[in-house]
CSV table of C-alpha atoms in Angstrom, one decimal:
chain,number,residue,atom,x,y,z
A,1,MET,CA,93.3,32.0,25.9
A,2,ALA,CA,94.5,28.4,26.3
A,3,ARG,CA,92.4,26.1,28.4
A,4,ARG,CA,94.4,24.4,31.1
A,5,TRP,CA,94.4,20.7,31.7
A,6,ASP,CA,96.4,18.4,34.1
A,7,ALA,CA,97.4,16.3,31.1
A,8,ILE,CA,96.9,16.3,27.4
A,9,VAL,CA,97.2,13.1,25.5
A,10,VAL,CA,97.9,13.4,21.7
A,11,GLY,CA,96.7,10.3,19.9
A,12,ALA,CA,93.8,8.0,21.0
A,13,GLY,CA,95.3,4.6,20.1
A,14,PRO,CA,95.9,1.9,22.7
A,15,GLY,CA,98.8,3.7,24.3
A,16,GLY,CA,97.1,7.1,24.5
A,17,SER,CA,93.8,5.8,25.6
A,18,THR,CA,95.4,3.7,28.3
A,19,ALA,CA,97.3,6.7,29.6
A,20,ALA,CA,94.1,8.8,29.5
A,21,TYR,CA,92.1,6.0,31.3
A,22,ASP,CA,94.6,5.8,34.2
A,23,LEU,CA,95.0,9.5,34.6
A,24,ALA,CA,91.2,10.1,34.6
A,25,ALA,CA,90.6,7.2,36.9
A,26,ALA,CA,93.0,8.9,39.4
A,27,GLY,CA,91.1,12.1,39.2
A,28,ALA,CA,93.2,14.1,36.7
A,29,ASP,CA,91.6,16.5,34.2
A,30,VAL,CA,92.5,14.9,30.9
A,31,LEU,CA,92.1,16.0,27.3
A,32,LEU,CA,92.4,13.1,24.8
A,33,LEU,CA,93.0,14.3,21.2
A,34,ASP,CA,93.0,12.4,17.9
A,35,ARG,CA,93.4,13.9,14.4
A,36,ALA,CA,90.8,11.5,12.8
A,37,ARG,CA,87.1,11.2,13.4
A,38,PHE,CA,86.2,8.0,15.3
A,39,PRO,CA,85.7,5.2,14.5
A,40,ARG,CA,88.8,5.4,12.4
A,41,ASP,CA,91.0,2.6,11.0
A,42,LYS,CA,94.8,2.3,11.1
A,43,PRO,CA,97.2,0.0,9.3
A,44,CYS,CA,97.8,-2.8,11.7
A,45,GLY,CA,97.3,-6.6,11.7
A,46,GLY,CA,95.0,-6.2,14.7
A,47,GLY,CA,96.4,-9.0,16.9
A,48,VAL,CA,96.5,-8.5,20.6
A,49,LEU,CA,98.6,-10.9,22.5
A,50,VAL,CA,97.4,-12.4,25.8
A,51,SER,CA,100.4,-10.6,27.5
A,52,ALA,CA,98.8,-7.3,26.5
A,53,LEU,CA,95.3,-8.4,27.5
A,54,ARG,CA,96.7,-9.1,31.0
A,55,MET,CA,97.7,-5.5,31.4
A,56,LEU,CA,94.2,-4.0,30.9
A,57,PRO,CA,91.8,-3.3,33.7
A,58,TYR,CA,88.9,-4.3,31.4
A,59,SER,CA,88.1,-7.0,28.9
A,60,LEU,CA,88.3,-6.8,25.1
A,61,ASP,CA,85.6,-9.4,24.6
A,62,ALA,CA,83.3,-6.8,23.0
A,63,VAL,CA,85.7,-6.3,20.1
A,64,THR,CA,87.2,-9.8,19.8
A,65,GLU,CA,86.6,-11.4,16.4
A,66,GLN,CA,88.7,-14.6,16.8
A,67,THR,CA,90.6,-16.2,19.7
A,68,ILE,CA,93.9,-17.7,18.7
A,69,HIS,CA,95.2,-21.1,20.0
A,70,ALA,CA,97.7,-22.0,17.2
A,71,PHE,CA,100.4,-20.7,14.9
A,72,ARG,CA,100.7,-22.1,11.4
A,73,VAL,CA,104.3,-21.5,10.3
A,74,ARG,CA,105.5,-21.6,6.7
A,75,TYR,CA,109.2,-21.6,5.8
A,76,LYS,CA,110.2,-19.8,2.6
A,77,ARG,CA,106.8,-20.3,1.1
A,78,ARG,CA,107.3,-24.1,1.0
A,79,TRP,CA,106.6,-26.6,3.7
A,80,GLU,CA,104.6,-25.6,6.8
A,81,PHE,CA,103.8,-26.9,10.3
A,82,GLU,CA,101.3,-26.1,13.0
A,83,HIS,CA,101.6,-25.9,16.8
A,84,ARG,CA,98.7,-25.6,19.1
A,85,TYR,CA,98.5,-24.5,22.7
A,86,PRO,CA,95.8,-25.4,25.2
A,87,GLU,CA,95.3,-21.8,26.4
A,88,PRO,CA,94.6,-18.7,24.3
A,89,LEU,CA,97.6,-17.0,22.8
A,90,ALA,CA,96.0,-13.9,21.3
A,91,ILE,CA,92.8,-12.3,20.1
A,92,MET,CA,92.1,-10.8,16.7
A,93,THR,CA,90.3,-7.6,16.3
A,94,GLN,CA,90.2,-4.6,14.0
A,95,ARG,CA,91.9,-1.3,14.9
A,96,SER,CA,88.8,0.7,14.0
A,97,ARG,CA,86.9,-1.3,16.7
A,98,LEU,CA,89.7,-1.6,19.2
A,99,ASP,CA,90.7,2.0,19.3
A,100,ALA,CA,87.2,3.3,19.5
A,101,TYR,CA,86.4,0.9,22.3
A,102,MET,CA,89.5,1.8,24.3
A,103,ALA,CA,88.8,5.5,23.9
A,104,GLU,CA,85.3,4.9,25.2
A,105,GLN,CA,86.7,3.3,28.3
A,106,ALA,CA,88.9,6.4,28.9
A,107,THR,CA,85.9,8.7,28.4
A,108,ALA,CA,83.8,6.6,30.8
A,109,ARG,CA,86.5,7.3,33.4
A,110,GLY,CA,86.2,11.1,32.7
A,111,ALA,CA,88.7,11.9,30.0
A,112,ASP,CA,87.5,14.4,27.4
A,113,LEU,CA,87.9,12.9,24.0
A,114,ARG,CA,88.0,15.3,21.0
A,115,ASP,CA,88.4,13.4,17.7
A,116,ALA,CA,88.8,15.2,14.4
A,117,SER,CA,91.2,17.5,16.2
A,118,PRO,CA,94.6,17.4,14.5
A,119,VAL,CA,97.5,19.1,16.4
A,120,ARG,CA,99.5,21.7,14.5
A,121,ARG,CA,102.4,22.2,16.9
A,122,ILE,CA,103.6,21.8,20.5
A,123,GLU,CA,105.4,24.7,22.3
A,124,GLY,CA,106.4,24.1,25.9
A,125,GLY,CA,103.2,22.9,27.5
A,126,THR,CA,100.9,24.5,24.9
A,127,VAL,CA,99.2,22.3,22.3
A,128,THR,CA,97.8,24.3,19.3
A,129,LEU,CA,95.2,22.6,17.1
A,130,ALA,CA,94.9,23.0,13.4
A,131,ASN,CA,91.6,25.0,13.9
A,132,GLY,CA,93.5,27.5,16.0
A,133,GLY,CA,92.4,26.3,19.5
A,134,ALA,CA,95.0,26.1,22.2
A,135,HIS,CA,95.3,24.0,25.3
A,136,GLU,CA,97.8,24.0,28.1
A,137,GLY,CA,98.9,20.9,29.9
A,138,GLU,CA,101.1,20.2,32.9
A,139,ALA,CA,102.1,17.0,31.2
A,140,ILE,CA,101.8,16.0,27.5
A,141,ILE,CA,101.7,12.4,26.5
A,142,ALA,CA,102.7,11.9,22.8
A,143,ALA,CA,100.9,8.8,21.5
A,144,ASP,CA,100.6,10.1,17.9
A,145,GLY,CA,102.4,7.2,16.2
A,146,ALA,CA,105.6,6.9,14.2
A,147,ASN,CA,107.3,10.3,13.7
A,148,GLY,CA,104.1,12.2,14.5
A,149,VAL,CA,103.5,15.9,14.9
A,150,VAL,CA,104.8,16.1,18.5
A,151,ARG,CA,108.2,14.7,17.6
A,152,ARG,CA,108.4,17.0,14.6
A,153,SER,CA,107.4,20.0,16.7
A,154,LEU,CA,110.2,19.3,19.1
A,155,GLY,CA,112.8,18.9,16.4
A,156,LEU,CA,113.7,15.4,17.4
A,157,PRO,CA,115.3,13.0,15.0
A,158,ARG,CA,113.0,10.6,13.0
A,159,LEU,CA,112.8,7.1,14.2
A,160,ARG,CA,114.2,4.4,12.0
A,161,GLY,CA,112.2,1.3,11.3
A,162,ALA,CA,110.9,-1.4,9.1
A,163,VAL,CA,108.2,-1.3,6.4
A,164,ALA,CA,105.1,-3.3,5.9
A,165,LEU,CA,102.3,-3.8,3.4
A,166,GLU,CA,98.9,-5.5,4.2
A,167,GLY,CA,95.6,-6.1,2.6
A,168,ASN,CA,92.3,-7.9,3.3
A,169,ALA,CA,90.9,-11.1,1.8
A,170,ASP,CA,87.2,-12.0,2.0
A,171,ARG,CA,87.0,-15.3,3.9
A,172,ALA,CA,83.7,-16.3,2.3
A,173,ALA,CA,84.7,-15.5,-1.3
A,174,GLN,CA,88.1,-17.3,-1.3
A,175,PRO,CA,88.7,-21.0,-0.7
A,176,ALA,CA,91.5,-20.3,1.8
A,177,GLY,CA,89.2,-18.5,4.1
A,178,VAL,CA,87.8,-21.7,5.6
A,179,ARG,CA,91.3,-22.7,6.6
A,180,TRP,CA,91.6,-20.0,9.2
A,181,SER,CA,89.7,-20.0,12.4
A,182,ASP,CA,91.7,-20.1,15.6
A,183,ALA,CA,95.2,-20.1,14.0
A,184,VAL,CA,97.4,-17.3,12.7
A,185,GLY,CA,99.8,-17.8,9.8
A,186,LEU,CA,103.5,-16.8,9.9
A,187,GLU,CA,105.8,-17.0,6.9
A,188,LEU,CA,109.5,-17.0,7.9
A,189,GLY,CA,112.8,-16.9,6.0
A,190,SER,CA,111.7,-15.0,2.9
A,191,MET,CA,111.6,-11.4,3.9
A,192,PRO,CA,115.0,-9.9,5.1
A,193,GLY,CA,114.3,-8.4,8.6
A,194,GLY,CA,110.7,-9.5,8.7
A,195,TYR,CA,108.0,-12.1,8.0
A,196,GLY,CA,104.6,-12.6,6.4
A,197,TRP,CA,101.3,-13.1,8.3
A,198,VAL,CA,97.7,-14.2,8.0
A,199,PHE,CA,95.5,-12.9,10.7
A,200,PRO,CA,91.9,-14.1,10.6
A,201,LYS,CA,89.0,-11.8,11.5
A,202,GLY,CA,85.3,-12.3,11.5
A,203,ASP,CA,84.6,-11.9,7.8
A,204,HIS,CA,88.1,-11.5,6.3
A,205,CYS,CA,91.8,-12.4,6.7
A,206,ASN,CA,94.4,-9.7,7.0
A,207,VAL,CA,97.4,-10.8,4.9
A,208,GLY,CA,100.6,-8.9,5.0
A,209,LEU,CA,104.4,-8.9,5.2
A,210,GLY,CA,107.2,-6.6,6.3
A,211,GLY,CA,110.9,-6.3,6.5
A,212,PHE,CA,113.9,-4.0,6.1
A,213,PRO,CA,113.2,-0.6,4.3
A,214,ALA,CA,115.3,-1.8,1.3
A,215,ALA,CA,112.5,-4.3,0.6
A,216,ALA,CA,109.9,-1.5,0.0
A,217,PRO,CA,110.0,-1.5,-3.8
A,218,THR,CA,109.3,-5.2,-3.9
A,219,LEU,CA,106.6,-5.4,-1.2
A,220,ARG,CA,103.6,-5.4,-3.6
A,221,ASP,CA,104.9,-8.3,-5.7
A,222,GLU,CA,106.0,-10.2,-2.6
A,223,LEU,CA,102.6,-9.8,-1.0
A,224,SER,CA,100.8,-11.1,-4.1
A,225,SER,CA,103.2,-14.1,-4.2
A,226,TYR,CA,102.7,-14.9,-0.5
A,227,ALA,CA,98.9,-14.5,-0.7
A,228,SER,CA,98.9,-17.0,-3.5
A,229,CYS,CA,101.1,-19.3,-1.5
A,230,GLU,CA,98.4,-19.4,1.1
A,231,SER,CA,95.7,-20.0,-1.6
A,232,PHE,CA,94.3,-16.4,-1.6
A,233,ASP,CA,94.0,-14.5,-4.8
A,234,GLY,CA,96.7,-11.9,-4.4
A,235,ALA,CA,95.2,-9.7,-7.1
A,236,SER,CA,91.9,-9.5,-5.2
A,237,LEU,CA,93.3,-8.2,-1.9
A,238,THR,CA,91.4,-5.1,-0.9
A,239,GLU,CA,92.3,-2.1,1.3
A,240,LEU,CA,96.0,-2.4,0.5
A,241,ARG,CA,98.0,-0.2,2.9
A,242,GLY,CA,101.7,0.3,3.5
A,243,HIS,CA,103.1,1.6,6.8
A,244,HIS,CA,106.2,2.3,8.8
A,245,LEU,CA,107.1,0.3,11.9
A,246,PRO,CA,109.2,2.5,14.1
A,247,LEU,CA,112.0,0.9,16.0
A,248,ARG,CA,113.7,2.6,18.9
A,249,ASP,CA,117.4,3.3,19.1
A,250,PRO,CA,118.5,2.7,22.7
A,251,ASP,CA,119.4,6.3,23.2
A,252,SER,CA,116.4,8.0,21.5
A,253,ALA,CA,114.4,10.5,23.6
A,254,LEU,CA,111.6,9.2,25.8
A,255,VAL,CA,111.1,12.6,27.6
A,256,SER,CA,111.5,16.1,26.4
A,257,GLY,CA,110.5,18.8,29.0
A,258,ARG,CA,106.8,18.3,29.7
A,259,VAL,CA,106.4,15.7,27.0
A,260,VAL,CA,106.7,11.9,27.2
A,261,PHE,CA,106.5,9.6,24.2
A,262,VAL,CA,104.6,6.3,24.4
A,263,GLY,CA,104.0,3.3,22.0
A,264,ASP,CA,104.9,3.9,18.4
A,265,ALA,CA,105.7,7.5,19.1
A,266,ALA,CA,108.6,6.2,21.2
A,267,GLY,CA,109.5,3.4,18.8
A,268,LEU,CA,108.6,0.7,21.3
A,269,ILE,CA,107.6,-2.0,18.7
A,270,ASP,CA,109.1,-5.4,19.4
A,271,PRO,CA,111.8,-5.7,16.7
A,272,LEU,CA,111.5,-9.5,16.7
A,273,SER,CA,107.7,-9.9,16.4
A,274,GLY,CA,106.7,-6.5,15.0
A,275,GLU,CA,104.1,-6.3,17.8
A,276,GLY,CA,103.5,-2.9,19.3
A,277,ILE,CA,100.1,-2.9,21.1
A,278,GLY,CA,101.5,-4.5,24.3
A,279,ASN,CA,104.3,-2.0,24.7
A,280,ALA,CA,102.0,0.8,23.8
A,281,ILE,CA,99.6,-0.2,26.6
A,282,ARG,CA,102.4,-0.6,29.2
A,283,SER,CA,104.2,2.6,28.2
A,284,GLY,CA,100.8,4.4,28.5
A,285,GLN,CA,100.5,3.1,32.1
A,286,LEU,CA,104.0,4.2,33.0
A,287,ALA,CA,103.4,7.6,31.5
A,288,ALA,CA,100.3,8.0,33.5
A,289,GLU,CA,102.2,7.0,36.7
A,290,ALA,CA,104.9,9.6,36.0
A,291,ALA,CA,102.4,12.3,35.2
A,292,LEU,CA,100.4,11.7,38.4
A,293,GLU,CA,103.6,12.0,40.4
A,294,LEU,CA,104.3,15.3,38.8
A,295,LEU,CA,100.8,16.6,39.3
A,296,SER,CA,100.8,15.6,43.0
A,297,GLY,CA,104.1,17.2,43.7
A,298,ARG,CA,105.9,13.9,44.4
A,299,ALA,CA,108.2,14.5,41.4
A,300,SER,CA,109.5,17.7,39.9
A,301,ASP,CA,109.7,16.4,36.4
A,302,LEU,CA,108.8,13.4,34.2
A,303,SER,CA,112.2,11.7,34.2
A,304,ALA,CA,110.8,8.8,36.2
A,305,TYR,CA,109.0,7.7,33.0
A,306,ARG,CA,112.3,7.4,31.2
A,307,ASP,CA,113.9,5.5,34.0
A,308,ARG,CA,111.0,3.0,34.2
A,309,VAL,CA,110.8,2.4,30.4
A,310,GLU,CA,114.6,1.9,30.4
A,311,ALA,CA,114.4,-0.6,33.3
A,312,GLU,CA,111.4,-2.5,32.1
A,313,ILE,CA,110.6,-2.2,28.4
A,314,GLU,CA,114.0,-1.3,27.0
A,315,GLN,CA,115.6,-4.4,28.7
A,316,GLU,CA,113.1,-6.6,26.8
A,317,LEU,CA,113.7,-4.7,23.5
A,318,ARG,CA,117.5,-5.2,23.9
A,319,VAL,CA,117.1,-9.0,24.0
A,320,ALA,CA,114.5,-8.9,21.2
A,321,ARG,CA,117.0,-7.0,19.0
A,322,GLN,CA,119.6,-9.7,19.7
A,323,LEU,CA,117.2,-12.5,18.9
A,324,GLN,CA,116.0,-10.7,15.7
A,325,ALA,CA,119.5,-10.2,14.5
A,326,LEU,CA,120.4,-13.9,15.1
A,327,PHE,CA,117.2,-15.2,13.5
A,328,HIS,CA,117.6,-13.2,10.3
A,329,GLN,CA,121.3,-14.0,10.1
A,330,CYS,CA,120.5,-17.7,9.9
A,331,PRO,CA,116.7,-18.5,10.2
A,332,TRP,CA,116.9,-22.2,9.5
A,333,PRO,CA,118.0,-23.6,12.9
A,334,TYR,CA,115.5,-21.4,14.7
A,335,VAL,CA,112.6,-22.6,12.6
A,336,GLN,CA,113.7,-26.1,13.2
A,337,LEU,CA,113.8,-25.5,16.9
A,338,LEU,CA,110.3,-24.1,16.8
A,339,ARG,CA,109.2,-27.0,14.6
A,340,ARG,CA,110.7,-29.9,16.6
A,341,SER,CA,111.2,-28.7,20.2
A,342,ASP,CA,108.2,-28.8,22.5
A,343,ARG,CA,110.3,-27.0,25.0
A,344,PHE,CA,111.2,-24.1,22.7
A,345,TRP,CA,107.5,-23.9,21.5
A,346,THR,CA,106.3,-23.8,25.1
A,347,ALA,CA,108.8,-21.1,26.0
A,348,PHE,CA,107.6,-19.0,23.0
A,349,CYS,CA,104.0,-19.4,24.1
A,350,ARG,CA,104.8,-18.4,27.7
A,351,ILE,CA,106.3,-15.2,26.4
A,352,VAL,CA,103.3,-14.5,24.2
A,353,ARG,CA,101.0,-15.1,27.1
A,354,GLY,CA,103.0,-12.8,29.5
A,355,GLU,CA,104.0,-15.7,31.7
A,356,SER,CA,107.7,-15.3,30.9
A,357,SER,CA,109.8,-12.7,29.1
A,358,TYR,CA,112.7,-12.4,26.7
A,359,THR,CA,115.1,-11.5,29.6
A,360,GLN,CA,114.0,-14.6,31.5
A,361,PHE,CA,114.5,-16.7,28.4
A,362,GLN,CA,118.0,-15.3,28.1
A,363,SER,CA,118.8,-15.9,31.7
A,364,ARG,CA,118.2,-19.6,31.2
A,365,LEU,CA,121.1,-19.8,28.7
A,366,GLY,CA,123.6,-19.8,31.6
A,367,PRO,CA,127.2,-19.6,30.5
A,368,ALA,CA,126.2,-19.8,26.8
A,369,LYS,CA,124.8,-16.3,27.2
A,370,VAL,CA,128.3,-14.8,26.6
A,371,LEU,CA,128.5,-16.7,23.2
A,372,VAL,CA,125.0,-15.6,22.3
A,373,ASP,CA,125.8,-12.0,23.1
A,374,ALA,CA,128.9,-12.1,20.9
A,375,ALA,CA,127.1,-13.7,18.0
A,376,ALA,CA,124.2,-11.3,18.3
A,377,SER,CA,126.5,-8.3,18.3
A,378,PHE,CA,128.1,-9.5,15.1
A,379,ALA,CA,124.7,-10.3,13.5
A,380,GLU,CA,123.4,-6.9,14.5
A,381,ARG,CA,126.4,-5.1,12.9
A,382,ARG,CA,125.9,-7.1,9.7
A,383,GLY,CA,122.2,-6.5,9.7
A,384,ARG,CA,122.7,-2.8,10.0
A,385,ARG,CA,124.9,-2.8,7.0
A,386,ALA,CA,122.5,-4.9,5.0
A,387,ALA,CA,119.4,-3.0,5.9
A,388,ASP,CA,118.6,0.4,4.5
A,389,TRP,CA,118.0,2.3,7.7
A,390,GLN,CA,117.8,5.7,6.1
A,391,THR,CA,115.3,7.8,8.1
A,392,ASP,CA,113.4,9.0,5.0
A,393,SER,CA,112.6,5.4,4.0
């Protein structure tokens, strides 16, 4: 017989653990499931922007390995420039540490975490585990990543997306390691639909790149070339991992019956930056709000979650899609703006810190917004044709 819960959260990443935290803190009976045994790692650069840190009711100091104050930008693997900011822009951590810590915060509030508990299927409000156990939830929060088991169980279309490849370089063993302390590296203009990065951690640097799915066959050679450009030994990178970055189509499902999708499971990655932790956290909070309204009888379904994501997160994603299309259509002028304009750099940092937003940036364009919208629409159409958006990529 299935055990009944107020809410079941499938996936204990940042989005799932945030939803479980808020639900349990409000007194709900919450089951938090993850298919892997904790601590477990996940392909991810491990950067958390200050905008995301501001959303959390607790500090991540315990799992912070570096605090970032600067971006070191390289253009087409040639010249580079660096901008610094007086306030922190991001922290660097490792997903094995971050996810375990956030799950611990949820359990401290009363959520029941069960790791090493892969879900086999979802039917209505019943979650069946691979070991045969069954659990019933009034609300189910799908936080199981890109095209996870919940989406497959409900027969929903796969999310399109980008591809990425990353590896780790020992900071002590390689000369380039001493170069990275409170700055991250960005490599622009070389990868169609994406960029390269260097994210410094305590004892290593995470080096990676991503872009349109059509670039997948060349990622290994491109990563080696980029690592060498940053004075790492590309052949010595360890823990090489490829992964899919799910990107939401504006009309893709956020709610299906008793189920809501958060974070990567909803495709809420920022298409311009590739960052997903912030929207995972915020969507987890919005999912908890909608679930609590359902549980209390203030709502008859979970549609409020869809409405709030559309009004808040999707509006930001819409502008980010425009900016991403414009940038990759012609990156040179935007890199020059970032390089030479203190005003543009400050606007970028304010967005990263959560003090401004894409929509606020767009609103400052005034009458020029019409021209930007038209140019972005053209660039998006061309980008769609150039990119291989096949769902099985």
